[in-house]
mmCIF file of C-alpha atoms and ligand atoms in Angstrom:
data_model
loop_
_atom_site.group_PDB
_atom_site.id
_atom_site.type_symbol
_atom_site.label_atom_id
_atom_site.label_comp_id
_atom_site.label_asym_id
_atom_site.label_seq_id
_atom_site.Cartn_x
_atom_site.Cartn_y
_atom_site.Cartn_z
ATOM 1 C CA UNK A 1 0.000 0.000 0.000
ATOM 2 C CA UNK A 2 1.200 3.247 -1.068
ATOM 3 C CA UNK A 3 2.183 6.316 1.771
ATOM 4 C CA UNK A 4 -1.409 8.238 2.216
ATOM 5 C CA UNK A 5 0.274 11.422 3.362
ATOM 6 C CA UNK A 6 1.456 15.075 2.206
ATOM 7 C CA UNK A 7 -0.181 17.162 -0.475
ATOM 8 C CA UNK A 8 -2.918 15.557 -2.625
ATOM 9 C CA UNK A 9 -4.397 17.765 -5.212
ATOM 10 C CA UNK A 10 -8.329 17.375 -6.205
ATOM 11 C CA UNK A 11 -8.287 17.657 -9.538
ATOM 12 C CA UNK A 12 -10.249 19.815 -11.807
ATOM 13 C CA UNK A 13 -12.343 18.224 -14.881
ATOM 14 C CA UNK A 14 -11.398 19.929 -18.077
ATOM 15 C CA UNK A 15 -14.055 20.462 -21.318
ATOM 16 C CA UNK A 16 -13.167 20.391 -24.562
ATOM 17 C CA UNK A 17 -14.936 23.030 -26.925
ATOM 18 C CA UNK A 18 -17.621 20.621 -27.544
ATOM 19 C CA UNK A 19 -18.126 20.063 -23.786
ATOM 20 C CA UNK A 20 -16.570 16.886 -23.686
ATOM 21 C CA UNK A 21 -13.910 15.259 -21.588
ATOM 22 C CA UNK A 22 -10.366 16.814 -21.912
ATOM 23 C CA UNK A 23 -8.402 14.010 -21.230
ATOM 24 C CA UNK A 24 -4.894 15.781 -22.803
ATOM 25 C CA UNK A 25 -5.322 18.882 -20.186
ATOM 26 C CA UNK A 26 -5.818 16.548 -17.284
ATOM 27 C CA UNK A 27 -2.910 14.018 -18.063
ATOM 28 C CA UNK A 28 -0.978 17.663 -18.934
ATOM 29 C CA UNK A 29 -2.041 18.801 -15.182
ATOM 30 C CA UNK A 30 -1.108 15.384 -13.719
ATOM 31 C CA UNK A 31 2.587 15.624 -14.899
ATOM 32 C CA UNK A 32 2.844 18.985 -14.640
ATOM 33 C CA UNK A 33 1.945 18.374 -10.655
ATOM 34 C CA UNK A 34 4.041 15.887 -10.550
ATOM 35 C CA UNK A 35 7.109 18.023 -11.536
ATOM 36 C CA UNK A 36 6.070 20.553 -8.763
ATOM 37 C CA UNK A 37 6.229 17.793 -6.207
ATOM 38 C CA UNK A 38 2.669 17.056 -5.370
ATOM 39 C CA UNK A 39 2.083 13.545 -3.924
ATOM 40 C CA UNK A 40 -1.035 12.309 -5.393
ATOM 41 C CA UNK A 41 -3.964 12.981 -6.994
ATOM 42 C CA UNK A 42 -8.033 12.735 -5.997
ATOM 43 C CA UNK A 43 -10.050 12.371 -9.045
ATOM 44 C CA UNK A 44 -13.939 13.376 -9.692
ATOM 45 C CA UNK A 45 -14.842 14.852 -6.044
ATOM 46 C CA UNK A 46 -16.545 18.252 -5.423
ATOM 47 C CA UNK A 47 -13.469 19.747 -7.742
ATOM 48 C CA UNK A 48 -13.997 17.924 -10.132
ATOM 49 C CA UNK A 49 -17.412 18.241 -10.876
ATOM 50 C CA UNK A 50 -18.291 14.649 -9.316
ATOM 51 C CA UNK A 51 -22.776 15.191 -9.568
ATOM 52 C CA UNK A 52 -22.233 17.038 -12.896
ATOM 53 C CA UNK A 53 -20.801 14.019 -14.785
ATOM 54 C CA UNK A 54 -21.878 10.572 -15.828
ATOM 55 C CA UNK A 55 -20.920 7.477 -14.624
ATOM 56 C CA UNK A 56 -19.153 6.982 -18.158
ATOM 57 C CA UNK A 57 -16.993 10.356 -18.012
ATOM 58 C CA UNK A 58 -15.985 9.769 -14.094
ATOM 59 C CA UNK A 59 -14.476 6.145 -15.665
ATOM 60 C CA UNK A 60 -12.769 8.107 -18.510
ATOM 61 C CA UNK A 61 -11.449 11.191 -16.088
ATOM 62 C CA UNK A 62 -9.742 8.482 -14.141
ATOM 63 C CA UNK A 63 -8.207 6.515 -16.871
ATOM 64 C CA UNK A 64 -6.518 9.648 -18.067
ATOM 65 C CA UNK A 65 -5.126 10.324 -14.589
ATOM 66 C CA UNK A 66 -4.172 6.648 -13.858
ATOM 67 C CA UNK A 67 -2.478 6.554 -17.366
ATOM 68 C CA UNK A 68 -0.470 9.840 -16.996
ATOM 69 C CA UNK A 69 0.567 9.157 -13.744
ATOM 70 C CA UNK A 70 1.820 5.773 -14.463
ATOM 71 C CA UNK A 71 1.944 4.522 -10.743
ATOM 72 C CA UNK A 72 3.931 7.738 -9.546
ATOM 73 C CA UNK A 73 2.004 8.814 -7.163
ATOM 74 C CA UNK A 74 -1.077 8.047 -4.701
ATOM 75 C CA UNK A 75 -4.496 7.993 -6.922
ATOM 76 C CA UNK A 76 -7.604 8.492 -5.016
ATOM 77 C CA UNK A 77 -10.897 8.012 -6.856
ATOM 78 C CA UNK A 78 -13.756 9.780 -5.335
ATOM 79 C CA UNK A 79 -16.991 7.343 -6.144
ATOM 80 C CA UNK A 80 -19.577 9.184 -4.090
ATOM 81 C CA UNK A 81 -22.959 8.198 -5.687
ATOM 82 C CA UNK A 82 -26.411 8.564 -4.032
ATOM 83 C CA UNK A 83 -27.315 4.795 -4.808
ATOM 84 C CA UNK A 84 -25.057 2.229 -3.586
ATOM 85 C CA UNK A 85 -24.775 0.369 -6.325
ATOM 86 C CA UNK A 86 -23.713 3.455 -8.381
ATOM 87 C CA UNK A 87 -20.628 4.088 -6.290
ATOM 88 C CA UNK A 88 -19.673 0.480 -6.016
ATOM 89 C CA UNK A 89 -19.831 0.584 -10.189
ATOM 90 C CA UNK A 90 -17.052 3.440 -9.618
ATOM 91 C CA UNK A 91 -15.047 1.810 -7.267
ATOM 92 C CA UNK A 92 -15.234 -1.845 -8.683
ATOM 93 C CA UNK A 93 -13.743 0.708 -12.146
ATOM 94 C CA UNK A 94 -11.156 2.669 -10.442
ATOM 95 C CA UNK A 95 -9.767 -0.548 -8.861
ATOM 96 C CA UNK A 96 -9.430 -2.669 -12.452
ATOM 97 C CA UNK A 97 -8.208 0.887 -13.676
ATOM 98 C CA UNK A 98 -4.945 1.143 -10.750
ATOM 99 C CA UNK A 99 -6.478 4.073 -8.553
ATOM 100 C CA UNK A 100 -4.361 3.376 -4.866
ATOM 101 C CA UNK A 101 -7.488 3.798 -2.798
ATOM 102 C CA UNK A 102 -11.542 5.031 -3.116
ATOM 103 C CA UNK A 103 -13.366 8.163 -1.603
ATOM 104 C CA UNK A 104 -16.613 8.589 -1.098
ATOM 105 C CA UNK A 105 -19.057 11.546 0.356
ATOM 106 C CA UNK A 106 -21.997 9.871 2.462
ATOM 107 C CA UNK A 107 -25.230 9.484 0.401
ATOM 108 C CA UNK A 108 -26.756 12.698 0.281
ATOM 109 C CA UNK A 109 -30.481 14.741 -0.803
ATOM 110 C CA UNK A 110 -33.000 11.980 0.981
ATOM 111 C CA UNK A 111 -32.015 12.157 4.852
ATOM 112 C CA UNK A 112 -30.237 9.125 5.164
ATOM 113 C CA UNK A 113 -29.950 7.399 9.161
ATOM 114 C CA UNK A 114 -26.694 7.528 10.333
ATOM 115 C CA UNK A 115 -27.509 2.940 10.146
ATOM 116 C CA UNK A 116 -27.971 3.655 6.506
ATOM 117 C CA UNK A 117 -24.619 5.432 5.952
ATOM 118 C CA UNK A 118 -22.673 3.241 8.048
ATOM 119 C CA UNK A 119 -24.262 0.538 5.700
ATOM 120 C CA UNK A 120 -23.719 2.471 2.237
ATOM 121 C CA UNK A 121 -19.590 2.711 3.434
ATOM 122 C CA UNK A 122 -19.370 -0.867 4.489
ATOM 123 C CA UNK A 123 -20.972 -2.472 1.495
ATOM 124 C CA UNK A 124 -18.611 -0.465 -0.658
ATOM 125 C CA UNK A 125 -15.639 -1.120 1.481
ATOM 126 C CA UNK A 126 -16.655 -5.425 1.791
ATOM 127 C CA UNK A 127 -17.297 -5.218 -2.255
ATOM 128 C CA UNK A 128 -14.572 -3.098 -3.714
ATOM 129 C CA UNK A 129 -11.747 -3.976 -1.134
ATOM 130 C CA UNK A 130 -9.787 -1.192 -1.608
ATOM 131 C CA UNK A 131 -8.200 1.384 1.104
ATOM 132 C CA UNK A 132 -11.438 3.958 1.247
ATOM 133 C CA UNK A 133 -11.095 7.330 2.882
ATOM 134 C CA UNK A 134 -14.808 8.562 4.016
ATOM 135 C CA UNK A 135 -15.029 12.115 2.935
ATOM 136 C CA UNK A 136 -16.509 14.564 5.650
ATOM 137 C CA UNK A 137 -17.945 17.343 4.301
ATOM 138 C CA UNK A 138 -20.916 18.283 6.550
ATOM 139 C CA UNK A 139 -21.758 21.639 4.605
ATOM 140 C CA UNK A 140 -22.583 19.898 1.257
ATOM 141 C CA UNK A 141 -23.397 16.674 2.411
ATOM 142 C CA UNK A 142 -25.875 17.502 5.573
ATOM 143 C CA UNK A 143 -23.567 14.875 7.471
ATOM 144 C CA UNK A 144 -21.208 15.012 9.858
ATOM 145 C CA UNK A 145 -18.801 12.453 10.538
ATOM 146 C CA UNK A 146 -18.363 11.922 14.664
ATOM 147 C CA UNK A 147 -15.758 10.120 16.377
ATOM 148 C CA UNK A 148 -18.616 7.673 17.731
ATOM 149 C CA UNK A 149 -19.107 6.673 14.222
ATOM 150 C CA UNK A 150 -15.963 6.345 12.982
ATOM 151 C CA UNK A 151 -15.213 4.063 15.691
ATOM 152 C CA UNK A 152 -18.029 2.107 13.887
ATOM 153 C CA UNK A 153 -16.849 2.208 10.677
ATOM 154 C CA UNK A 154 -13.189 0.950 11.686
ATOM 155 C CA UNK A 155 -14.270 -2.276 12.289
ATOM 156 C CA UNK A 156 -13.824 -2.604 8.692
ATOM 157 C CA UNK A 157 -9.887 -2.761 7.864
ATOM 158 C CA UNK A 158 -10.378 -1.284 4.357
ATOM 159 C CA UNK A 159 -11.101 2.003 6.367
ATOM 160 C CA UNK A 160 -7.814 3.964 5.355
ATOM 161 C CA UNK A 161 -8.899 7.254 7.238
ATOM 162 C CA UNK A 162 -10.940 10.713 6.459
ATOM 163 C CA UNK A 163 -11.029 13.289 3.880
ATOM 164 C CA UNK A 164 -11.874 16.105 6.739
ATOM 165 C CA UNK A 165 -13.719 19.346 4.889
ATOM 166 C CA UNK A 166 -14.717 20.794 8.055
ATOM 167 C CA UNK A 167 -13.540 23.857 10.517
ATOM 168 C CA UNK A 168 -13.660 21.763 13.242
ATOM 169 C CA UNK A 169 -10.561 20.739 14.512
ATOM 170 C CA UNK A 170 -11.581 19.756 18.091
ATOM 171 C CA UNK A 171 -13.209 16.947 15.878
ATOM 172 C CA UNK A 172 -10.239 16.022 13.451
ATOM 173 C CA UNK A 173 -8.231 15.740 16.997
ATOM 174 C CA UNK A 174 -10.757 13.410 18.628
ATOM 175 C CA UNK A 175 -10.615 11.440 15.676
ATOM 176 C CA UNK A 176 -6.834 11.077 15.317
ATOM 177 C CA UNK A 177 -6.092 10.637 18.698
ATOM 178 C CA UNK A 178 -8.310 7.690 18.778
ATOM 179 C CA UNK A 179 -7.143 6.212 15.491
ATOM 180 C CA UNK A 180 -3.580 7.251 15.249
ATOM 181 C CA UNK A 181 -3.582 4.708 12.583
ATOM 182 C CA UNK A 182 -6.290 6.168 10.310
ATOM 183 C CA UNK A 183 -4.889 9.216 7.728
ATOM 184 C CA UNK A 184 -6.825 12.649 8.164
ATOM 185 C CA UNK A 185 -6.464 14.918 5.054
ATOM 186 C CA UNK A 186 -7.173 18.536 5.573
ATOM 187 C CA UNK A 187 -10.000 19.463 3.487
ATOM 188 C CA UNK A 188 -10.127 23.370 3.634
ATOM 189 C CA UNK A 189 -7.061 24.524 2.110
ATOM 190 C CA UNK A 190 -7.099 27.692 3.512
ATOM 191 C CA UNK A 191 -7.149 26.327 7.265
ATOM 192 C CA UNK A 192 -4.038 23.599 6.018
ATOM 193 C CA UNK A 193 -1.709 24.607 8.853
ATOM 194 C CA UNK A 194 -4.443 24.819 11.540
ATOM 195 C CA UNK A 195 -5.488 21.011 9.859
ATOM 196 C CA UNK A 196 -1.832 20.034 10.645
ATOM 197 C CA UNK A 197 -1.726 21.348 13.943
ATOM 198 C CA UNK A 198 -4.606 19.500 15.084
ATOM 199 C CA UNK A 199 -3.063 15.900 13.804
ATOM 200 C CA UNK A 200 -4.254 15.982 9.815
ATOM 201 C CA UNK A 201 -1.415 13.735 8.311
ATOM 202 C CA UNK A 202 -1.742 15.949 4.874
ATOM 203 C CA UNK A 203 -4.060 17.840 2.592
ATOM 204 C CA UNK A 204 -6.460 16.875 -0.487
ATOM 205 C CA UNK A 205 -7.103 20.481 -2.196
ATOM 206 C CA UNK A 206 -8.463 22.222 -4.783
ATOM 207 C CA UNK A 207 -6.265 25.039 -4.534
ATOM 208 C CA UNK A 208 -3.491 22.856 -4.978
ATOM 209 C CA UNK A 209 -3.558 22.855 -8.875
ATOM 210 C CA UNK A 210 -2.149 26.445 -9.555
ATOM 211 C CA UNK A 211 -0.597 26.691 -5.563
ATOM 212 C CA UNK A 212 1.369 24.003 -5.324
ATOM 213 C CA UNK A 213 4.860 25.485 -4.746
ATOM 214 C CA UNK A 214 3.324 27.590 -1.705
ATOM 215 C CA UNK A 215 1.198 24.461 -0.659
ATOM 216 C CA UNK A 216 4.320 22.308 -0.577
ATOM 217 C CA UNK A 217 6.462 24.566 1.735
ATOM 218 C CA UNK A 218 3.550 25.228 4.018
ATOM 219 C CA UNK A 219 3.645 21.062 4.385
ATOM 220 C CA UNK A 220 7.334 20.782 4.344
ATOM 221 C CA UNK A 221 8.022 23.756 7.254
ATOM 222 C CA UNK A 222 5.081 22.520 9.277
ATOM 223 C CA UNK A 223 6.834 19.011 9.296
ATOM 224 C CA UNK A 224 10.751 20.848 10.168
ATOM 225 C CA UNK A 225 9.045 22.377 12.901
ATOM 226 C CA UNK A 226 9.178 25.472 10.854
ATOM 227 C CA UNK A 227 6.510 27.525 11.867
ATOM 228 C CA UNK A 228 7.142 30.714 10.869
ATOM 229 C CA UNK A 229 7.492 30.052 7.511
ATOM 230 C CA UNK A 230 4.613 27.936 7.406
ATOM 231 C CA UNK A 231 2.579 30.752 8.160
ATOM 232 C CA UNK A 232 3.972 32.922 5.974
ATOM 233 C CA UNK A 233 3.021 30.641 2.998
ATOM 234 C CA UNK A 234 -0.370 29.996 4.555
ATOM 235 C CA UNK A 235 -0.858 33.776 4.372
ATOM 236 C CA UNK A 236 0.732 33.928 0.678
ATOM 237 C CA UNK A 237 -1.724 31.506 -0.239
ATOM 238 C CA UNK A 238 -4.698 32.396 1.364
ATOM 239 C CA UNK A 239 -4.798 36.009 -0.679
ATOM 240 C CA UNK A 240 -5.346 33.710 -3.918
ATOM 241 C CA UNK A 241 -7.468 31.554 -2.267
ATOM 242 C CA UNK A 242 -10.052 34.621 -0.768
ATOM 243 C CA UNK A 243 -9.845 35.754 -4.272
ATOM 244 C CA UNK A 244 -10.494 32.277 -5.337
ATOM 245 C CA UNK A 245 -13.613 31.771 -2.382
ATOM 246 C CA UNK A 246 -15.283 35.174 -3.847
ATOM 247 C CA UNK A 247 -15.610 34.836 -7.566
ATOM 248 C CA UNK A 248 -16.642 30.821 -7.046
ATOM 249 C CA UNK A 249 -12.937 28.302 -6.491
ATOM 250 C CA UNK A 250 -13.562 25.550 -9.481
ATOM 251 C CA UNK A 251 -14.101 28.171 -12.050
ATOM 252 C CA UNK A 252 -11.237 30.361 -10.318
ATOM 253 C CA UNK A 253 -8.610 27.775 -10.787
ATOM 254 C CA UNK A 254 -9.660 26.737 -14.287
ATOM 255 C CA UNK A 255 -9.085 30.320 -15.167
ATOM 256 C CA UNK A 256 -5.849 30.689 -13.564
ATOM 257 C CA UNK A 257 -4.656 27.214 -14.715
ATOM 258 C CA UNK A 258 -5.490 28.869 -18.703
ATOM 259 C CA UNK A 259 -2.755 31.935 -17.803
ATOM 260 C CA UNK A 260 -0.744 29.063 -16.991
ATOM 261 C CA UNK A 261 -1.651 27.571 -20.537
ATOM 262 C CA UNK A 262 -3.721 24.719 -19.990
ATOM 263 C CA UNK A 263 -7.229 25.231 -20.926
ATOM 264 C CA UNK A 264 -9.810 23.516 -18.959
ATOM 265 C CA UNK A 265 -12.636 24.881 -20.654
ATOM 266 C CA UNK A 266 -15.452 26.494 -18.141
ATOM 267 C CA UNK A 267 -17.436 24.654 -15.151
ATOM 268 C CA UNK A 268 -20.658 22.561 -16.474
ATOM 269 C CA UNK A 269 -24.043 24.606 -16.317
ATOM 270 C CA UNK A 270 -25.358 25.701 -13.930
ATOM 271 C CA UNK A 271 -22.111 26.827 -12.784
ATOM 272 C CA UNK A 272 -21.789 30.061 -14.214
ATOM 273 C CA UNK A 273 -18.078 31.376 -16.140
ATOM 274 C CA UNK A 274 -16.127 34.099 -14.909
ATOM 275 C CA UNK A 275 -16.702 37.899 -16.417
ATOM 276 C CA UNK A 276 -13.111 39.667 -17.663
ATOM 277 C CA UNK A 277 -13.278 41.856 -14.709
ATOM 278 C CA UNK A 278 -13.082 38.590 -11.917
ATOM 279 C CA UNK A 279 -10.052 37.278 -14.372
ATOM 280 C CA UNK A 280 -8.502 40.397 -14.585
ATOM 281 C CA UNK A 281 -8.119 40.737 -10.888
ATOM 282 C CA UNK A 282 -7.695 37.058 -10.684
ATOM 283 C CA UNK A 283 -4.344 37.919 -12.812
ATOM 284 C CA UNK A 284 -3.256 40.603 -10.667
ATOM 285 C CA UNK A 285 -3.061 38.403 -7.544
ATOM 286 C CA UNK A 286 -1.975 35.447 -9.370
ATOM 287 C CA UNK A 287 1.114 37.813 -10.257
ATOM 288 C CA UNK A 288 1.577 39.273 -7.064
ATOM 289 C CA UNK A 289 1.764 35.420 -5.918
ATOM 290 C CA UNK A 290 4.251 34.309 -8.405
ATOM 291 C CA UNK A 291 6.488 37.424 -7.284
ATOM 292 C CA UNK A 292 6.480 36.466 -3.672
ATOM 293 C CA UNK A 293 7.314 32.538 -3.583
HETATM 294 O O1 MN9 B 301 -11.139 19.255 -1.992
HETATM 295 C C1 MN9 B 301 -11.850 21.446 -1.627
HETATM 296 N N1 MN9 B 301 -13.146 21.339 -1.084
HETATM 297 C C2 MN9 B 301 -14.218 21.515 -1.801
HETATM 298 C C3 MN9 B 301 -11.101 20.189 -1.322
HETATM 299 O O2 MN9 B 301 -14.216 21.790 -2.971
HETATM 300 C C4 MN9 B 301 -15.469 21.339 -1.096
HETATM 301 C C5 MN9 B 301 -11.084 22.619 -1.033
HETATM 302 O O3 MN9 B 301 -9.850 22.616 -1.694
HETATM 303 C C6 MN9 B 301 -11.765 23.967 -1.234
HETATM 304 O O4 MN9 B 301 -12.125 24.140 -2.578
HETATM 305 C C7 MN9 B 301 -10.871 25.131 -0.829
HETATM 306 C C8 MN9 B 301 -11.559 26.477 -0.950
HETATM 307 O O5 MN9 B 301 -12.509 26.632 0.076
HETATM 308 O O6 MN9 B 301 -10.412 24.966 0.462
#
């Protein structure tokens, strides 16, 4: 089993002009990551447009990435599906396709029992047998993860740890000091070195596509004890990523990751594009970032 631990970027789905899968931009984004030192990849979650594509483009997204990355680095698929058997058609995929380990956000929209979600995870988990990180994201999902149930859930040893998209760090400290074992990713990229502080063993961002150089030395001077340049980086990228939070983050970093010259195309309807005056400030900062790393 591959190291679940450092910087994991969530990648962005790219459109051709027709609408259709990119898969050249994303395998171009994979390697290009790869040269900046990230150390794996989640494919198809809330970045990537997960609800807004069909079963048939998720598969094809995560070919591209497994295929680029060529057993590199850490794959993740995220197979979060409302109906079990849905999600377990992902995850039975991304595991003939070489993806390291499966994601999945709890069933969502009908107001599933907290028996029912424990269920949905260990069906996929006892079918798919692959490392699966349950991804906590109470502000989407209406869910929220608590130590109690995660006890539950560990029963099962294909329970690799959490994908925690949540402020609460009291919470991602409970957790981790009762499963030292488990890996917690930081979810919010803006609140990575609090995540850290608390016990998160890395990050799985968003952001992480057009920050990665800032990304990586917050990680790397958080683990050298270096705090004050941590925080300087966490401040560096947290002007982007306010920027990024204001004029809607998926559609932010496909536009930034274009000035960088890979076109991702825009966000699927009803996402809405960008006007010239969000990109043009978008380029300011994204220059004023590149002058200060
Ligand atoms: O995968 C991302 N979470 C969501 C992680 O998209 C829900 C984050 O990277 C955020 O986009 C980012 C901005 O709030 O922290």
């Amino acid at each position: 089993m591959k190291n679940f631990s450092g910087i994991c970027a969530a990648l962005p789905t790219p459109y051709d002009a027709e609408g259709r899968i990119h898969c050249q931009a994303i395998k171009r984004q994979v390697r290009r990551l790869i040269d900046q030192g990230i150390d794996g990849f989640y494919v198809c979650g809330s970045t990537g447009e997960a609800f807004l594509l069909s079963q048939d483009e998720r598969k094809a997204v995560l070919e591209a990435v497994c295929e680029a990355n060529n057993g590199k680095k850490f794959v993740i698929a995220h197979i979060g599906q409302i109906a079990t058997e849905h999600a377990l058609d992902l995850g039975l995929h991304a595991k003939a396709a070489g993806a390291d380990a499966v994601s999945s956000i709890s069933p969502f929209y009908y107001k599933f029992s907290n028996a029912e979600i424990l269920q949905y995870y260990r069906d996929l988990m006892e079918g798919i047998q692959l490392p699966l990180f349950i991804y906590n994201y109470p502000a989407a999902s209406g869910f929220s993860l608590t130590p109690e149930i995660l006890d539950q859930l560990c029963a099962c040893p294909y329970t690799a740890g959490v994908k925690f998209t949540s402020p609460d760090f009291f919470q991602l400290e409970r957790m981790k000091r009762a499963h030292p074992e488990l890996c917690i990713w930081n979810g919010y990229d803006e609140m990575l070195l609090s995540g850290l502080s608390a016990g998160a063993d890395g990050g799985i961002g968003s952001t992480y596509n057009v920050l990665c150089p800032a990304i990586r030395r917050i990680y790397d001077a958080f683990r050298a004890g270096d705090m004050e340049t941590a925080q300087k980086y966490q401040h560096i990228a947290n002007d982007m990523i306010a920027l990024f939070c204001r004029f809607g983050v998926i559609a932010s970093i496909k536009a930034v990751l274009e000035m960088e010259g890979i076109d991702f195309g825009d966000c699927r309807r009803p996402f809405g594009a960008l006007g010239e005056e969000e990109k043009a400030q978008l380029r300011q900062g994204y220059d004023r970032y590149i002058g200060l790393l």
